[in-house]
Amino acid sequence: MKRVKKFIYQRSTSCYTQQCCVPLCHASAKYNSVVSFFSFPSDQQIRHRWLVAIRRDDLEIKKSARVCSRHFPKGDIRKPKSEKGRPLLKPGSVPVLFEWNNYSLAPPRSSFWEGESRPPEEETAVPDLRDILAEHDYSVPYDPALVDEENTTVQELDGNWIEKFGIHKFASSDKDIRFFTRFASFDLLMRFWALIEPALPFMAKFRLAQGGMLNEGSSDGRALHPIEECFMFLNYLALGSELQDLADRYRVHQATVCRVIISWSNFLYTILGSVRIWIPQEQIQKHMPAVFEDYSDTTVILTCSELMCQTPSLPILPREVISQYVSHATLKGLIGLAPHGAVTFVSELYTGLIIDKQIVRESGLRSLLKPEMAVMVDKDFIIDDILPCRIYRPAFLFEKSQTSASDLRVHVERSIRRVKERKLFESEFPIHLFGSINQIYTVACLLVNYENGPFVESMSEEDNLDDKLSLQASVLEA
């Protein structure tokens, strides 16, 4: 059946001739004065869609290349504002009407349900479109500034009450507090908070100064309450959580989690680092556990710890960070513990290839030891020729094959486990926190002195608070 022409050919009086470049289209300005011609758009993506639509992918577009108005729906063409004006296309319009589709668009395909009769439905209230969009906003790009706004403690969702994650959720459970922070109880955690809280205004000013916003009267712009930030930081140390996991738990942006970790590691590094942790020999003798009867002059128990680090994508000095013992990028540090379990020495971190002897030599520990003192080390800790004091290396202490349950061995292993039980020492350290890795590592070790009660029965709670009181004095004088 022959198709009926939708327009009549008319000869134009214009001397300028325009020709449609669409295949099988013979429209020309010489004979069709009622047809408009449109040049190709300058936008590369839309221009490519035009070429695909007219099936001319290999067309070399020149200034004279045109597509006539017959190939566009009427809704895509804007009428001229004046009699002498010419029609224009709406932005983003693409030709869709051609000879091969009979200059018409196919009707929309009916759904499966439209082909079957359905029983009449009862009239129901039409839900508000805003409520529907609120439940399906996963495709909407987020704004970090809005994500960081502090939500209410309790939110109502579909009639169910959901409690926000935070310290208030576990205040009544010492077991949960122990799991999430390594503090033995909520009471001990609150005592520690009371010690550092007076210095919080100084941390706020430091944070603002970092961003170049330090001016009088400005707010610190926190997304969380300070105690919630502290709880998040303790979660990171205790569980070695991924930053994205913490961001999801606290409903903040991942960049906020990173900022909180860096800020609190620097803050606690300054506060806890101002307290002298090296205990005089007479104080150590005063609280010497009974299991050290044969090693009564022991001043410190030395052990090394390693942190696994995210391997850089670029080979930046790989030999200096790859450990000899594990095929992984690592950093190594030296930790000293008093016989009664307190952390008395923490070195800075060194690259994974460094040997234990070199760490002891560079850490500054030798200047604290005297000839009448003694240190206890592992059997593989060969430092006899560099220390000025006696060295104990009990054969039964670190031999895992020994079956005898020595009280001394159990005591030492418990002391070391209090430091290394944090999942931070087992998880991979993210590369974008490398700038604060020494502070984070040091704070993780020093917090052991505040997380538990007296480690031995001979040490009273008042004696255990001596160092904490000195911490409080240094905070108030800051």
Coordinates of C-alpha atoms in Angstrom, one line a residue:
M1 CA 0.0 0.0 0.0
K2 CA 1.4 3.3 -1.0
R3 CA 2.0 5.8 1.8
V4 CA 0.1 9.1 1.6
K5 CA 2.3 12.2 1.7
K6 CA 1.8 14.3 4.7
F7 CA 2.8 17.5 2.9
I8 CA 2.7 19.0 -0.6
Y9 CA 5.9 19.8 -2.5
Q10 CA 6.1 23.5 -3.1
R11 CA 8.8 25.3 -5.0
S12 CA 10.6 27.9 -2.9
T13 CA 11.7 31.3 -4.2
S14 CA 14.8 31.3 -2.0
C15 CA 18.1 31.0 -3.7
Y16 CA 19.7 29.1 -0.8
T17 CA 19.1 25.4 -0.9
Q18 CA 19.2 23.1 2.2
Q19 CA 19.0 19.3 1.9
C20 CA 18.1 16.8 4.6
C21 CA 20.9 14.3 5.2
V22 CA 18.7 11.5 6.5
P23 CA 18.6 8.4 4.2
L24 CA 15.5 8.0 2.0
C25 CA 14.4 11.6 2.8
H26 CA 14.1 13.9 -0.2
A27 CA 13.1 17.0 1.6
S28 CA 14.8 20.1 0.2
A29 CA 14.4 23.8 0.9
K30 CA 14.1 24.3 -2.9
Y31 CA 10.7 22.6 -3.1
N32 CA 9.4 22.5 0.5
S33 CA 9.0 25.9 2.1
V34 CA 6.8 24.4 4.9
V35 CA 9.7 22.2 6.2
S36 CA 12.3 23.6 8.6
F37 CA 15.9 22.4 8.7
F38 CA 18.0 22.0 11.8
S39 CA 21.8 21.8 12.1
F40 CA 23.6 19.2 14.3
P41 CA 23.9 20.1 18.0
S42 CA 27.3 21.1 19.4
D43 CA 27.0 18.8 22.4
Q44 CA 29.0 15.7 21.4
Q45 CA 26.8 13.2 23.2
I46 CA 23.6 14.5 21.7
R47 CA 25.3 14.7 18.3
H48 CA 26.3 11.1 18.6
R49 CA 22.7 10.2 19.4
W50 CA 21.6 12.0 16.2
L51 CA 24.0 10.0 14.1
V52 CA 22.9 6.7 15.6
A53 CA 19.2 7.7 15.1
I54 CA 19.6 8.6 11.4
R55 CA 21.8 5.6 10.8
R56 CA 24.7 7.7 9.5
D57 CA 27.5 6.8 11.9
D58 CA 30.1 7.5 9.2
L59 CA 28.7 10.9 8.3
E60 CA 31.2 13.7 8.2
I61 CA 29.4 16.6 9.7
K62 CA 29.8 19.9 7.9
K63 CA 28.3 23.2 8.5
S64 CA 25.8 22.6 5.7
A65 CA 24.5 19.2 7.2
R66 CA 20.9 19.5 8.2
V67 CA 18.0 17.3 9.4
C68 CA 14.5 18.4 8.4
S69 CA 11.6 18.9 10.8
R70 CA 9.7 15.9 9.5
H71 CA 11.9 13.6 11.7
F72 CA 11.0 15.3 15.0
P73 CA 7.7 15.1 17.0
K74 CA 5.7 18.3 17.1
G75 CA 6.4 18.6 20.9
D76 CA 10.1 18.9 20.2
I77 CA 9.8 22.0 17.9
R78 CA 9.3 25.4 19.4
K79 CA 7.2 27.9 17.3
P80 CA 8.9 31.1 16.2
K81 CA 8.2 34.2 18.4
S82 CA 7.7 36.4 15.4
E83 CA 6.5 36.0 11.8
K84 CA 10.1 36.3 10.4
G85 CA 11.6 34.1 13.0
R86 CA 12.3 30.5 12.4
P87 CA 11.4 27.4 14.5
L88 CA 13.9 26.0 17.0
L89 CA 14.4 22.6 18.7
K90 CA 14.1 22.1 22.4
P91 CA 17.4 21.2 24.1
G92 CA 18.2 17.5 24.0
S93 CA 15.8 16.7 21.1
V94 CA 16.7 13.7 19.0
P95 CA 15.1 12.7 15.6
V96 CA 12.9 9.7 15.9
L97 CA 10.5 9.7 12.8
F98 CA 11.9 8.1 9.6
E99 CA 10.9 6.3 6.4
W100 CA 11.7 3.0 8.0
N101 CA 9.3 3.4 10.9
N102 CA 6.6 5.0 8.7
Y103 CA 7.2 8.4 10.4
S104 CA 5.4 7.2 13.5
L105 CA 6.4 5.9 16.9
A106 CA 5.4 2.5 18.1
P107 CA 2.8 2.4 20.9
P108 CA 4.3 1.7 24.3
R109 CA 4.4 -2.0 25.1
S110 CA 1.6 -3.1 27.4
S111 CA 2.6 -4.7 30.7
F112 CA 1.8 -8.3 31.6
W113 CA -1.1 -7.2 33.8
E114 CA -2.8 -5.1 31.2
G115 CA -3.5 -8.3 29.2
E116 CA -5.6 -9.9 31.9
S117 CA -8.7 -8.9 33.6
R118 CA -8.2 -8.0 37.2
P119 CA -10.8 -8.0 40.0
P120 CA -12.1 -4.6 41.0
E121 CA -10.1 -3.1 43.9
E122 CA -11.4 -1.3 46.8
E123 CA -10.8 2.4 46.9
T124 CA -7.8 3.2 49.1
A125 CA -6.2 6.4 50.0
V126 CA -3.4 7.5 47.6
P127 CA -0.1 7.7 49.4
D128 CA 1.8 10.9 49.4
L129 CA 4.5 10.9 46.8
R130 CA 7.0 12.5 49.2
D131 CA 6.6 9.6 51.6
I132 CA 7.3 7.1 48.8
L133 CA 10.4 9.0 47.7
A134 CA 11.6 9.2 51.3
E135 CA 11.6 5.4 51.5
H136 CA 13.4 5.0 48.2
D137 CA 16.1 7.7 48.3
Y138 CA 19.0 5.3 47.7
S139 CA 19.4 6.7 44.2
V140 CA 19.6 10.3 45.3
P141 CA 23.2 11.6 45.6
Y142 CA 24.0 12.4 49.3
D143 CA 25.3 15.7 50.7
P144 CA 28.0 15.1 53.3
A145 CA 27.0 18.2 55.1
L146 CA 23.5 16.8 55.6
V147 CA 24.7 13.3 56.4
D148 CA 26.8 14.7 59.2
E149 CA 23.9 16.5 61.0
E150 CA 23.4 14.9 64.4
N151 CA 20.3 12.8 64.4
T152 CA 18.0 12.4 67.3
T153 CA 18.8 9.7 69.8
V154 CA 15.7 7.7 69.0
Q155 CA 14.0 7.7 65.6
E156 CA 10.6 6.3 64.6
L157 CA 10.6 4.3 61.3
D158 CA 7.4 2.5 60.2
G159 CA 6.1 2.4 63.7
N160 CA 9.2 0.8 65.2
W161 CA 11.6 2.5 67.6
I162 CA 15.2 2.2 66.6
E163 CA 17.9 3.3 69.1
K164 CA 20.9 5.1 67.9
F165 CA 24.3 3.4 68.2
G166 CA 26.4 5.1 70.9
I167 CA 27.8 4.9 74.4
H168 CA 24.3 5.5 75.9
K169 CA 23.1 2.2 74.4
F170 CA 25.7 0.1 76.4
A171 CA 25.8 2.2 79.6
S172 CA 24.1 -0.6 81.6
S173 CA 26.2 -3.4 80.3
D174 CA 29.8 -3.7 81.5
K175 CA 30.3 -6.7 79.2
D176 CA 29.4 -4.6 76.1
I177 CA 31.6 -1.7 77.3
R178 CA 34.5 -4.2 77.6
F179 CA 33.9 -5.5 74.1
F180 CA 33.6 -2.1 72.4
T181 CA 36.2 -0.1 74.4
R182 CA 38.4 -2.6 76.4
F183 CA 37.5 -0.6 79.6
A184 CA 36.6 -3.1 82.3
S185 CA 33.4 -1.3 83.2
F186 CA 31.3 1.7 82.4
D187 CA 32.4 3.3 85.7
L188 CA 36.0 3.1 84.8
L189 CA 35.2 4.6 81.4
M190 CA 33.4 7.5 83.0
R191 CA 36.3 8.1 85.4
F192 CA 38.7 8.3 82.5
W193 CA 36.3 10.7 80.7
A194 CA 36.2 12.9 83.8
L195 CA 40.0 13.2 83.6
I196 CA 40.2 14.3 80.0
E197 CA 37.0 16.4 79.7
P198 CA 38.5 19.6 81.1
A199 CA 40.9 19.7 78.2
L200 CA 38.2 19.3 75.5
P201 CA 38.0 23.1 74.7
F202 CA 41.6 23.0 73.7
M203 CA 41.1 20.1 71.3
A204 CA 38.2 22.0 69.7
K205 CA 40.4 25.1 69.1
F206 CA 43.1 22.8 67.7
R207 CA 40.6 21.2 65.3
L208 CA 39.4 24.6 64.0
A209 CA 42.9 25.8 63.6
Q210 CA 43.7 22.8 61.4
G211 CA 41.0 23.9 59.0
G212 CA 42.0 27.6 59.1
M213 CA 38.8 28.6 60.9
L214 CA 40.1 29.6 64.3
N215 CA 38.3 32.8 65.2
E216 CA 36.6 33.9 68.4
G217 CA 33.0 32.9 68.8
S218 CA 33.0 30.2 66.1
S219 CA 31.6 26.7 66.9
D220 CA 33.6 23.6 66.5
G221 CA 31.2 22.1 63.9
R222 CA 31.0 18.6 65.5
A223 CA 28.8 16.0 63.8
L224 CA 28.7 14.0 67.1
H225 CA 28.9 14.8 70.8
P226 CA 32.4 14.7 72.1
I227 CA 31.8 11.7 74.3
E228 CA 30.3 9.9 71.2
E229 CA 33.5 10.8 69.3
C230 CA 35.6 9.4 72.1
F231 CA 33.5 6.2 72.1
M232 CA 33.9 5.9 68.3
F233 CA 37.7 6.2 68.6
L234 CA 37.8 3.6 71.3
N235 CA 35.7 1.3 69.1
Y236 CA 38.3 1.7 66.3
L237 CA 41.1 0.8 68.7
A238 CA 39.3 -2.2 70.3
L239 CA 37.8 -3.7 67.2
G240 CA 40.0 -2.5 64.4
S241 CA 36.8 -1.6 62.5
E242 CA 36.7 -0.4 59.0
L243 CA 36.1 3.3 58.6
Q244 CA 33.0 2.6 56.5
D245 CA 31.6 0.3 59.2
L246 CA 32.0 3.1 61.8
A247 CA 30.4 5.6 59.4
D248 CA 27.4 3.3 59.0
R249 CA 27.0 2.7 62.7
Y250 CA 27.1 6.3 63.7
R251 CA 25.3 7.6 60.6
V252 CA 28.0 10.1 59.6
H253 CA 30.2 10.5 56.5
Q254 CA 33.4 8.4 56.2
A255 CA 35.5 11.6 56.1
T256 CA 34.0 12.5 59.5
V257 CA 35.2 9.1 61.0
C258 CA 38.7 9.8 59.6
R259 CA 38.7 13.3 61.1
V260 CA 37.5 12.0 64.5
I261 CA 40.2 9.3 64.7
I262 CA 43.0 11.7 63.8
S263 CA 41.8 14.4 66.1
W264 CA 41.3 12.1 69.1
S265 CA 44.6 10.3 68.6
N266 CA 46.5 13.6 68.5
F267 CA 44.5 14.9 71.6
L268 CA 45.0 11.8 73.7
Y269 CA 48.7 11.5 72.6
T270 CA 49.3 14.9 74.0
I271 CA 47.3 14.4 77.2
L272 CA 48.4 10.8 78.1
G273 CA 52.0 11.5 76.8
S274 CA 52.3 14.3 79.4
V275 CA 52.2 11.7 82.2
R276 CA 55.4 10.0 83.2
I277 CA 54.9 6.3 82.8
W278 CA 58.4 5.1 83.7
I279 CA 58.0 3.8 87.3
P280 CA 60.9 4.2 89.7
Q281 CA 62.5 1.0 91.0
E282 CA 61.3 1.4 94.5
Q283 CA 57.7 1.7 93.4
I284 CA 58.1 -1.4 91.3
Q285 CA 59.5 -3.3 94.3
K286 CA 56.6 -2.1 96.4
H287 CA 54.1 -3.8 94.0
M288 CA 56.2 -6.8 92.9
P289 CA 53.9 -9.8 92.3
A290 CA 54.7 -13.0 94.2
V291 CA 55.4 -15.0 91.0
F292 CA 58.5 -12.9 90.5
E293 CA 60.1 -14.2 93.6
D294 CA 63.1 -15.6 91.7
Y295 CA 63.4 -12.5 89.5
S296 CA 62.7 -9.8 92.2
D297 CA 65.0 -7.1 90.5
T298 CA 63.0 -7.2 87.2
T299 CA 62.1 -3.6 86.2
V300 CA 60.5 -4.1 82.8
I301 CA 59.3 -6.9 80.5
L302 CA 60.1 -6.1 76.9
T303 CA 58.1 -7.3 73.9
C304 CA 57.8 -6.1 70.3
S305 CA 54.5 -5.6 68.4
E306 CA 53.8 -5.3 64.7
L307 CA 51.1 -3.4 62.8
M308 CA 50.0 -4.6 59.4
C309 CA 49.6 -1.7 57.0
Q310 CA 47.8 -1.3 53.7
T311 CA 50.3 -1.8 51.0
P312 CA 50.7 1.3 48.8
S313 CA 49.6 0.9 45.2
L314 CA 52.9 2.5 44.1
P315 CA 56.2 0.8 45.0
I316 CA 57.4 3.5 47.5
L317 CA 60.4 2.0 49.3
P318 CA 59.0 -1.5 49.6
R319 CA 62.1 -3.0 51.2
E320 CA 61.8 -0.7 54.2
V321 CA 58.2 -1.7 55.1
I322 CA 58.1 -5.5 54.3
S323 CA 58.7 -7.6 57.4
Q324 CA 61.1 -10.5 57.3
Y325 CA 58.6 -12.8 59.0
V326 CA 55.4 -12.1 57.1
S327 CA 54.9 -11.1 53.5
H328 CA 53.1 -7.9 54.4
A329 CA 53.8 -4.3 54.9
T330 CA 54.4 -3.8 58.6
L331 CA 55.6 -1.4 61.2
K332 CA 57.2 -2.5 64.5
G333 CA 57.4 -1.0 67.9
L334 CA 58.8 -1.8 71.4
I335 CA 56.6 -2.0 74.5
G336 CA 57.8 -2.2 78.1
L337 CA 55.6 -3.5 80.9
A338 CA 56.2 -3.4 84.7
P339 CA 55.9 -6.8 86.5
H340 CA 52.5 -5.7 87.9
G341 CA 51.2 -5.1 84.4
A342 CA 51.4 -1.3 83.8
V343 CA 52.8 -0.1 80.5
T344 CA 55.9 1.8 81.4
F345 CA 57.6 2.3 78.0
V346 CA 56.4 2.8 74.4
S347 CA 58.7 3.4 71.5
E348 CA 57.9 5.0 68.2
L349 CA 57.2 2.7 65.2
Y350 CA 59.9 1.5 62.9
T351 CA 59.9 -0.1 59.5
G352 CA 59.2 -3.9 59.3
L353 CA 62.8 -4.9 58.4
I354 CA 64.4 -3.5 61.5
I355 CA 65.7 -6.0 64.0
D356 CA 64.8 -6.0 67.7
K357 CA 68.3 -5.0 68.8
Q358 CA 68.2 -1.9 66.6
I359 CA 64.8 -0.9 68.0
V360 CA 66.2 -1.1 71.5
R361 CA 69.3 0.9 70.5
E362 CA 67.3 3.7 68.9
S363 CA 64.3 3.8 71.2
G364 CA 66.1 5.5 74.1
L365 CA 65.3 2.7 76.6
R366 CA 69.0 2.2 77.5
S367 CA 69.2 5.6 79.1
L368 CA 66.5 4.6 81.6
L369 CA 68.2 1.4 82.8
K370 CA 70.7 1.1 85.6
P371 CA 73.1 -1.7 86.4
E372 CA 71.1 -2.8 89.5
M373 CA 68.0 -3.3 87.3
A374 CA 67.0 -6.3 85.2
V375 CA 64.8 -6.8 82.2
M376 CA 62.9 -9.9 81.1
V377 CA 62.7 -10.8 77.4
D378 CA 61.8 -13.6 75.0
K379 CA 64.3 -16.2 74.1
D380 CA 64.8 -14.7 70.6
F381 CA 65.3 -11.2 72.0
I382 CA 69.1 -11.0 71.7
I383 CA 70.1 -7.7 73.3
D384 CA 72.6 -8.9 75.9
D385 CA 75.5 -6.9 74.5
I386 CA 73.8 -3.5 74.4
L387 CA 72.0 -3.1 77.8
P388 CA 73.9 -2.1 81.0
C389 CA 71.8 -4.3 83.3
R390 CA 70.9 -8.0 83.9
I391 CA 68.7 -9.8 81.4
Y392 CA 66.3 -12.7 82.3
R393 CA 65.3 -15.1 79.7
P394 CA 63.5 -18.0 81.4
A395 CA 63.4 -21.0 79.2
F396 CA 59.9 -22.1 80.4
L397 CA 58.4 -18.7 80.0
F398 CA 58.0 -18.4 76.2
E399 CA 58.4 -22.0 75.2
K400 CA 54.9 -22.9 73.7
S401 CA 55.7 -26.6 73.7
Q402 CA 56.1 -26.7 77.5
T403 CA 53.1 -28.2 79.2
S404 CA 53.8 -26.9 82.7
A405 CA 51.4 -24.1 83.6
S406 CA 53.9 -21.8 85.4
D407 CA 52.3 -19.0 87.3
L408 CA 55.0 -16.6 86.1
R409 CA 54.3 -17.6 82.5
V410 CA 50.6 -17.1 82.9
H411 CA 51.2 -13.7 84.6
V412 CA 53.5 -12.4 81.8
E413 CA 51.2 -13.6 79.0
R414 CA 48.2 -11.9 80.7
S415 CA 50.2 -8.7 80.9
I416 CA 51.1 -8.7 77.3
R417 CA 47.6 -9.8 76.2
R418 CA 46.1 -6.7 77.8
V419 CA 48.0 -4.6 75.3
K420 CA 47.8 -6.8 72.2
E421 CA 44.1 -7.9 72.6
R422 CA 43.0 -4.9 70.6
K423 CA 42.0 -5.9 67.1
L424 CA 43.9 -2.9 65.9
F425 CA 47.1 -5.0 66.1
E426 CA 45.5 -7.7 64.0
S427 CA 43.7 -5.6 61.3
E428 CA 45.2 -3.8 58.3
F429 CA 46.0 -0.2 59.0
P430 CA 44.5 2.1 56.3
I431 CA 47.1 4.1 54.3
H432 CA 45.3 7.4 54.6
L433 CA 45.8 7.4 58.4
F434 CA 49.6 6.9 58.1
G435 CA 50.2 10.5 59.2
S436 CA 48.9 9.7 62.7
I437 CA 49.9 6.1 63.0
N438 CA 52.5 6.8 65.8
Q439 CA 49.9 8.7 67.8
I440 CA 47.2 6.0 67.4
Y441 CA 49.7 3.2 68.3
T442 CA 51.0 5.0 71.3
V443 CA 47.5 5.9 72.6
A444 CA 46.4 2.3 72.1
C445 CA 49.3 1.1 74.4
L446 CA 48.9 3.9 77.1
L447 CA 45.2 3.3 77.5
V448 CA 45.9 0.0 79.1
N449 CA 46.9 1.9 82.3
Y450 CA 43.4 3.4 82.6
E451 CA 41.2 0.5 81.4
N452 CA 41.5 -1.9 84.3
G453 CA 41.6 -1.9 88.1
P454 CA 44.6 -3.0 90.1
F455 CA 46.4 -6.0 88.4
V456 CA 47.7 -7.5 91.6
E457 CA 46.1 -7.7 95.0
S458 CA 48.9 -5.9 96.8
M459 CA 48.2 -2.7 94.8
S460 CA 45.3 -0.7 96.2
E461 CA 43.0 1.4 94.2
E462 CA 44.4 4.6 95.7
D463 CA 47.9 3.6 94.5
N464 CA 46.5 2.8 91.1
L465 CA 45.1 6.3 90.8
D466 CA 48.4 8.1 91.5
D467 CA 49.2 8.4 87.8
K468 CA 45.7 9.4 87.0
L469 CA 45.7 12.2 89.5
S470 CA 48.9 13.5 87.9
L471 CA 47.2 13.3 84.6
Q472 CA 44.3 15.4 85.9
A473 CA 46.7 18.0 87.2
S474 CA 48.5 18.3 83.9
V475 CA 45.1 18.7 82.1
L476 CA 43.9 21.5 84.4
E477 CA 47.2 23.4 84.1
A478 CA 47.2 23.2 80.3

